[in-house]
């Protein structure tokens, strides 16, 4: 039986339960050529499932890496062939306004290949990494190398951390269950203190 996923990962449980590796590949792929999708989140959730014995961690890692590289290369192709005109026309549908694109492209051009690696870990840049590389004229082979390095580091990091959490998922939930009451009490006290402070604060008259 698949383990329950904590907090914001819980909504991905049906997706992973029904589609497994296909879900990992598809979501990571579409995120990486600009479509808003929870690629990083589904990778973490799949890693937890793998740690709990529901998926194979090697398969999750290989599929996520391949999807990340292919997705970014689709983005590169879009940027290289369509150019800024395509971005300016369709970018707003993926929250990439002309102003955001201009700033991202300037930042990208300034830092060169290394930003392709770093962008993999930055929300927002990860989704448009390939598109900006294509429009800025970066040679494809150079992009491919840096993109593969970034994808390997990104997938390796999140898959390893999530897998470690998944192998101890029972202990994690035991700790959460044990201390959640104290955490809720502390949160309630903090909220009450803030409300009381607001009520007792001297009011300045005009």
PDB file of C-alpha atoms in Angstrom:
ATOM      1  CA  UNK A   1       0.000   0.000   0.000  1.00  0.00           C
ATOM      2  CA  UNK A   2       1.331   3.436  -0.933  1.00  0.00           C
ATOM      3  CA  UNK A   3       2.281   5.641   2.028  1.00  0.00           C
ATOM      4  CA  UNK A   4       0.354   8.840   2.721  1.00  0.00           C
ATOM      5  CA  UNK A   5       2.180  11.895   1.437  1.00  0.00           C
ATOM      6  CA  UNK A   6       2.753  14.806   3.820  1.00  0.00           C
ATOM      7  CA  UNK A   7       1.191  18.251   3.494  1.00  0.00           C
ATOM      8  CA  UNK A   8       1.352  19.832   0.028  1.00  0.00           C
ATOM      9  CA  UNK A   9       2.400  16.540  -1.574  1.00  0.00           C
ATOM     10  CA  UNK A  10      -0.837  14.787  -0.639  1.00  0.00           C
ATOM     11  CA  UNK A  11      -2.751  15.891  -3.760  1.00  0.00           C
ATOM     12  CA  UNK A  12      -0.225  14.047  -5.953  1.00  0.00           C
ATOM     13  CA  UNK A  13      -0.960  10.664  -4.369  1.00  0.00           C
ATOM     14  CA  UNK A  14      -3.747   9.682  -6.841  1.00  0.00           C
ATOM     15  CA  UNK A  15      -1.571  10.727  -9.793  1.00  0.00           C
ATOM     16  CA  UNK A  16       1.376   8.613  -8.676  1.00  0.00           C
ATOM     17  CA  UNK A  17      -0.796   5.705  -7.590  1.00  0.00           C
ATOM     18  CA  UNK A  18      -2.538   5.445 -10.969  1.00  0.00           C
ATOM     19  CA  UNK A  19       0.211   6.491 -13.397  1.00  0.00           C
ATOM     20  CA  UNK A  20       3.487   5.969 -11.514  1.00  0.00           C
ATOM     21  CA  UNK A  21       6.541   6.544 -13.707  1.00  0.00           C
ATOM     22  CA  UNK A  22       4.422   8.024 -16.518  1.00  0.00           C
ATOM     23  CA  UNK A  23       3.309  10.786 -14.159  1.00  0.00           C
ATOM     24  CA  UNK A  24       6.908  11.589 -13.187  1.00  0.00           C
ATOM     25  CA  UNK A  25       8.078  11.773 -16.795  1.00  0.00           C
ATOM     26  CA  UNK A  26       5.110  13.726 -18.114  1.00  0.00           C
ATOM     27  CA  UNK A  27       4.961  16.366 -15.374  1.00  0.00           C
ATOM     28  CA  UNK A  28       8.718  17.017 -15.332  1.00  0.00           C
ATOM     29  CA  UNK A  29       8.770  17.136 -19.147  1.00  0.00           C
ATOM     30  CA  UNK A  30       6.016  19.722 -19.597  1.00  0.00           C
ATOM     31  CA  UNK A  31       7.299  21.907 -16.750  1.00  0.00           C
ATOM     32  CA  UNK A  32      10.683  22.127 -18.405  1.00  0.00           C
ATOM     33  CA  UNK A  33       9.479  23.704 -21.626  1.00  0.00           C
ATOM     34  CA  UNK A  34       7.459  26.406 -19.931  1.00  0.00           C
ATOM     35  CA  UNK A  35       4.088  24.939 -18.941  1.00  0.00           C
ATOM     36  CA  UNK A  36       3.312  25.585 -15.249  1.00  0.00           C
ATOM     37  CA  UNK A  37       3.379  22.139 -13.630  1.00  0.00           C
ATOM     38  CA  UNK A  38       4.623  20.779 -10.280  1.00  0.00           C
ATOM     39  CA  UNK A  39       7.679  19.005 -11.684  1.00  0.00           C
ATOM     40  CA  UNK A  40       9.858  19.378  -8.601  1.00  0.00           C
ATOM     41  CA  UNK A  41       6.987  18.431  -6.317  1.00  0.00           C
ATOM     42  CA  UNK A  42       6.140  15.269  -8.230  1.00  0.00           C
ATOM     43  CA  UNK A  43       9.824  14.280  -8.227  1.00  0.00           C
ATOM     44  CA  UNK A  44       9.951  14.615  -4.439  1.00  0.00           C
ATOM     45  CA  UNK A  45       6.684  12.690  -4.041  1.00  0.00           C
ATOM     46  CA  UNK A  46       7.958   9.903  -6.323  1.00  0.00           C
ATOM     47  CA  UNK A  47      11.178   9.728  -4.316  1.00  0.00           C
ATOM     48  CA  UNK A  48       9.175   9.252  -1.124  1.00  0.00           C
ATOM     49  CA  UNK A  49       7.119   6.515  -2.810  1.00  0.00           C
ATOM     50  CA  UNK A  50      10.336   4.836  -3.920  1.00  0.00           C
ATOM     51  CA  UNK A  51      11.749   4.985  -0.399  1.00  0.00           C
ATOM     52  CA  UNK A  52       8.575   3.321   0.858  1.00  0.00           C
ATOM     53  CA  UNK A  53       8.966   0.546  -1.706  1.00  0.00           C
ATOM     54  CA  UNK A  54       6.190   1.602  -4.095  1.00  0.00           C
ATOM     55  CA  UNK A  55       8.464   2.703  -6.967  1.00  0.00           C
ATOM     56  CA  UNK A  56      12.016   1.938  -8.049  1.00  0.00           C
ATOM     57  CA  UNK A  57      14.346   4.839  -7.218  1.00  0.00           C
ATOM     58  CA  UNK A  58      16.661   4.099 -10.156  1.00  0.00           C
ATOM     59  CA  UNK A  59      13.730   4.210 -12.583  1.00  0.00           C
ATOM     60  CA  UNK A  60      12.409   7.429 -11.004  1.00  0.00           C
ATOM     61  CA  UNK A  61      15.842   9.065 -11.296  1.00  0.00           C
ATOM     62  CA  UNK A  62      16.478   7.975 -14.894  1.00  0.00           C
ATOM     63  CA  UNK A  63      12.990   8.960 -16.087  1.00  0.00           C
ATOM     64  CA  UNK A  64      13.091  12.339 -14.319  1.00  0.00           C
ATOM     65  CA  UNK A  65      16.569  13.094 -15.715  1.00  0.00           C
ATOM     66  CA  UNK A  66      15.575  12.178 -19.267  1.00  0.00           C
ATOM     67  CA  UNK A  67      12.337  14.170 -19.031  1.00  0.00           C
ATOM     68  CA  UNK A  68      14.169  17.200 -17.645  1.00  0.00           C
ATOM     69  CA  UNK A  69      16.775  17.196 -20.428  1.00  0.00           C
ATOM     70  CA  UNK A  70      14.221  16.584 -23.202  1.00  0.00           C
ATOM     71  CA  UNK A  71      11.853  19.211 -21.810  1.00  0.00           C
ATOM     72  CA  UNK A  72      14.535  21.877 -21.695  1.00  0.00           C
ATOM     73  CA  UNK A  73      15.625  20.992 -25.219  1.00  0.00           C
ATOM     74  CA  UNK A  74      12.045  21.420 -26.451  1.00  0.00           C
ATOM     75  CA  UNK A  75      12.125  24.824 -24.772  1.00  0.00           C
ATOM     76  CA  UNK A  76      15.425  25.596 -26.494  1.00  0.00           C
ATOM     77  CA  UNK A  77      13.916  24.639 -29.851  1.00  0.00           C
ATOM     78  CA  UNK A  78      10.911  26.896 -29.212  1.00  0.00           C
ATOM     79  CA  UNK A  79      13.147  29.813 -28.311  1.00  0.00           C
ATOM     80  CA  UNK A  80      15.618  29.209 -31.147  1.00  0.00           C
ATOM     81  CA  UNK A  81      13.069  28.820 -33.936  1.00  0.00           C
ATOM     82  CA  UNK A  82      10.295  31.089 -32.709  1.00  0.00           C
ATOM     83  CA  UNK A  83      12.384  33.780 -31.081  1.00  0.00           C
ATOM     84  CA  UNK A  84      11.099  36.667 -29.024  1.00  0.00           C
ATOM     85  CA  UNK A  85       7.962  37.025 -31.140  1.00  0.00           C
ATOM     86  CA  UNK A  86       6.640  33.669 -29.938  1.00  0.00           C
ATOM     87  CA  UNK A  87       7.549  34.465 -26.331  1.00  0.00           C
ATOM     88  CA  UNK A  88       5.874  37.864 -26.454  1.00  0.00           C
ATOM     89  CA  UNK A  89       2.743  36.433 -28.050  1.00  0.00           C
ATOM     90  CA  UNK A  90       2.284  33.299 -25.934  1.00  0.00           C
ATOM     91  CA  UNK A  91       4.421  33.954 -22.862  1.00  0.00           C
ATOM     92  CA  UNK A  92       1.618  35.546 -20.869  1.00  0.00           C
ATOM     93  CA  UNK A  93      -0.176  32.191 -20.792  1.00  0.00           C
ATOM     94  CA  UNK A  94       2.716  30.765 -18.749  1.00  0.00           C
ATOM     95  CA  UNK A  95       3.245  33.953 -16.695  1.00  0.00           C
ATOM     96  CA  UNK A  96       6.197  35.057 -18.828  1.00  0.00           C
ATOM     97  CA  UNK A  97       5.455  38.714 -19.565  1.00  0.00           C
ATOM     98  CA  UNK A  98       7.728  40.697 -21.919  1.00  0.00           C
ATOM     99  CA  UNK A  99       9.211  42.551 -18.931  1.00  0.00           C
ATOM    100  CA  UNK A 100       9.965  39.348 -17.018  1.00  0.00           C
ATOM    101  CA  UNK A 101      11.419  37.810 -20.138  1.00  0.00           C
ATOM    102  CA  UNK A 102      13.661  40.828 -20.753  1.00  0.00           C
ATOM    103  CA  UNK A 103      15.057  40.723 -17.215  1.00  0.00           C
ATOM    104  CA  UNK A 104      15.563  36.958 -17.323  1.00  0.00           C
ATOM    105  CA  UNK A 105      17.319  37.160 -20.698  1.00  0.00           C
ATOM    106  CA  UNK A 106      19.645  39.921 -19.502  1.00  0.00           C
ATOM    107  CA  UNK A 107      20.518  37.896 -16.407  1.00  0.00           C
ATOM    108  CA  UNK A 108      21.014  34.785 -18.521  1.00  0.00           C
ATOM    109  CA  UNK A 109      23.273  36.544 -21.047  1.00  0.00           C
ATOM    110  CA  UNK A 110      25.375  38.062 -18.275  1.00  0.00           C
ATOM    111  CA  UNK A 111      26.138  34.757 -16.561  1.00  0.00           C
ATOM    112  CA  UNK A 112      26.377  32.435 -19.549  1.00  0.00           C
ATOM    113  CA  UNK A 113      26.475  28.639 -19.285  1.00  0.00           C
ATOM    114  CA  UNK A 114      26.690  28.415 -15.508  1.00  0.00           C
ATOM    115  CA  UNK A 115      23.221  29.960 -15.166  1.00  0.00           C
ATOM    116  CA  UNK A 116      21.794  26.973 -17.073  1.00  0.00           C
ATOM    117  CA  UNK A 117      22.954  24.800 -14.179  1.00  0.00           C
ATOM    118  CA  UNK A 118      21.848  27.197 -11.435  1.00  0.00           C
ATOM    119  CA  UNK A 119      18.476  27.930 -13.086  1.00  0.00           C
ATOM    120  CA  UNK A 120      17.474  24.310 -12.562  1.00  0.00           C
ATOM    121  CA  UNK A 121      17.122  25.072  -8.830  1.00  0.00           C
ATOM    122  CA  UNK A 122      15.324  28.420  -9.212  1.00  0.00           C
ATOM    123  CA  UNK A 123      11.537  28.430  -9.469  1.00  0.00           C
ATOM    124  CA  UNK A 124      10.512  30.442 -12.520  1.00  0.00           C
ATOM    125  CA  UNK A 125      13.886  30.209 -14.244  1.00  0.00           C
ATOM    126  CA  UNK A 126      13.661  26.417 -14.324  1.00  0.00           C
ATOM    127  CA  UNK A 127      10.546  26.575 -16.489  1.00  0.00           C
ATOM    128  CA  UNK A 128      11.951  29.052 -19.065  1.00  0.00           C
ATOM    129  CA  UNK A 129      15.598  28.025 -18.968  1.00  0.00           C
ATOM    130  CA  UNK A 130      15.625  26.377 -22.384  1.00  0.00           C
ATOM    131  CA  UNK A 131      13.475  29.029 -24.058  1.00  0.00           C
ATOM    132  CA  UNK A 132      15.786  31.839 -22.951  1.00  0.00           C
ATOM    133  CA  UNK A 133      18.874  29.864 -23.998  1.00  0.00           C
ATOM    134  CA  UNK A 134      17.348  29.470 -27.461  1.00  0.00           C
ATOM    135  CA  UNK A 135      16.413  33.122 -27.913  1.00  0.00           C
ATOM    136  CA  UNK A 136      19.748  34.384 -26.581  1.00  0.00           C
ATOM    137  CA  UNK A 137      21.677  32.449 -29.206  1.00  0.00           C
ATOM    138  CA  UNK A 138      23.577  30.052 -26.940  1.00  0.00           C
ATOM    139  CA  UNK A 139      25.062  27.226 -29.054  1.00  0.00           C
ATOM    140  CA  UNK A 140      22.966  24.098 -28.683  1.00  0.00           C
ATOM    141  CA  UNK A 141      25.832  21.762 -27.747  1.00  0.00           C
ATOM    142  CA  UNK A 142      26.976  24.134 -25.008  1.00  0.00           C
ATOM    143  CA  UNK A 143      23.427  24.354 -23.690  1.00  0.00           C
ATOM    144  CA  UNK A 144      23.033  20.577 -23.828  1.00  0.00           C
ATOM    145  CA  UNK A 145      26.121  19.980 -21.666  1.00  0.00           C
ATOM    146  CA  UNK A 146      25.235  22.532 -18.986  1.00  0.00           C
ATOM    147  CA  UNK A 147      21.585  21.493 -19.065  1.00  0.00           C
ATOM    148  CA  UNK A 148      22.486  17.834 -18.512  1.00  0.00           C
ATOM    149  CA  UNK A 149      24.746  18.761 -15.591  1.00  0.00           C
ATOM    150  CA  UNK A 150      21.996  20.861 -14.009  1.00  0.00           C
ATOM    151  CA  UNK A 151      19.381  18.144 -14.536  1.00  0.00           C
ATOM    152  CA  UNK A 152      21.636  15.479 -13.019  1.00  0.00           C
ATOM    153  CA  UNK A 153      22.309  17.606  -9.918  1.00  0.00           C
ATOM    154  CA  UNK A 154      18.655  18.620  -9.534  1.00  0.00           C
ATOM    155  CA  UNK A 155      17.228  15.120  -9.952  1.00  0.00           C
ATOM    156  CA  UNK A 156      19.985  13.547  -7.862  1.00  0.00           C
ATOM    157  CA  UNK A 157      19.513  15.936  -4.954  1.00  0.00           C
ATOM    158  CA  UNK A 158      15.716  15.783  -4.676  1.00  0.00           C
ATOM    159  CA  UNK A 159      15.450  12.079  -5.452  1.00  0.00           C
ATOM    160  CA  UNK A 160      18.070  11.203  -2.819  1.00  0.00           C
ATOM    161  CA  UNK A 161      16.541  13.395  -0.103  1.00  0.00           C
ATOM    162  CA  UNK A 162      13.007  12.199  -0.828  1.00  0.00           C
ATOM    163  CA  UNK A 163      14.110   8.558  -0.989  1.00  0.00           C
ATOM    164  CA  UNK A 164      15.793   8.896   2.413  1.00  0.00           C
ATOM    165  CA  UNK A 165      12.594  10.401   3.821  1.00  0.00           C
ATOM    166  CA  UNK A 166      10.527   7.618   2.245  1.00  0.00           C
ATOM    167  CA  UNK A 167      12.613   4.856   3.820  1.00  0.00           C
ATOM    168  CA  UNK A 168      11.841   6.372   7.231  1.00  0.00           C
ATOM    169  CA  UNK A 169       8.290   7.470   6.457  1.00  0.00           C
ATOM    170  CA  UNK A 170       6.818   5.612   9.460  1.00  0.00           C
ATOM    171  CA  UNK A 171       9.256   7.280  11.853  1.00  0.00           C
ATOM    172  CA  UNK A 172       8.566  10.659  10.247  1.00  0.00           C
ATOM    173  CA  UNK A 173       4.816  10.288  10.753  1.00  0.00           C
ATOM    174  CA  UNK A 174       5.343   9.073  14.327  1.00  0.00           C
ATOM    175  CA  UNK A 175       7.296  12.244  15.106  1.00  0.00           C
ATOM    176  CA  UNK A 176       4.690  14.433  13.402  1.00  0.00           C
ATOM    177  CA  UNK A 177       1.867  12.732  15.302  1.00  0.00           C
ATOM    178  CA  UNK A 178       3.723  12.975  18.595  1.00  0.00           C
ATOM    179  CA  UNK A 179       4.488  16.681  18.393  1.00  0.00           C
ATOM    180  CA  UNK A 180       1.678  18.120  16.283  1.00  0.00           C
ATOM    181  CA  UNK A 181      -0.449  18.929  19.371  1.00  0.00           C
ATOM    182  CA  UNK A 182       2.404  20.911  20.921  1.00  0.00           C
ATOM    183  CA  UNK A 183       2.994  22.696  17.636  1.00  0.00           C
ATOM    184  CA  UNK A 184      -0.682  23.655  17.381  1.00  0.00           C
ATOM    185  CA  UNK A 185      -0.678  24.921  20.976  1.00  0.00           C
ATOM    186  CA  UNK A 186       2.445  27.004  20.308  1.00  0.00           C
ATOM    187  CA  UNK A 187       0.865  28.414  17.134  1.00  0.00           C
ATOM    188  CA  UNK A 188      -2.324  29.289  19.036  1.00  0.00           C
ATOM    189  CA  UNK A 189      -0.330  31.065  21.764  1.00  0.00           C
ATOM    190  CA  UNK A 190       1.610  33.023  19.134  1.00  0.00           C
ATOM    191  CA  UNK A 191      -1.574  34.117  17.341  1.00  0.00           C
ATOM    192  CA  UNK A 192      -3.200  35.109  20.652  1.00  0.00           C
ATOM    193  CA  UNK A 193      -0.113  37.131  21.611  1.00  0.00           C
ATOM    194  CA  UNK A 194      -0.139  38.971  18.278  1.00  0.00           C
ATOM    195  CA  UNK A 195      -3.855  39.738  18.583  1.00  0.00           C
ATOM    196  CA  UNK A 196      -3.418  40.942  22.176  1.00  0.00           C
ATOM    197  CA  UNK A 197      -0.483  43.118  21.176  1.00  0.00           C
ATOM    198  CA  UNK A 198      -2.565  44.674  18.418  1.00  0.00           C
ATOM    199  CA  UNK A 199      -5.485  45.364  20.780  1.00  0.00           C
ATOM    200  CA  UNK A 200      -3.289  46.889  23.471  1.00  0.00           C
ATOM    201  CA  UNK A 201      -1.179  48.991  21.123  1.00  0.00           C
ATOM    202  CA  UNK A 202      -1.721  52.736  21.780  1.00  0.00           C
ATOM    203  CA  UNK A 203      -3.795  54.343  19.075  1.00  0.00           C
ATOM    204  CA  UNK A 204      -2.442  57.646  17.722  1.00  0.00           C
ATOM    205  CA  UNK A 205      -5.054  60.268  17.161  1.00  0.00           C
ATOM    206  CA  UNK A 206      -4.796  62.671  14.247  1.00  0.00           C
TER     207      UNK A 206
END
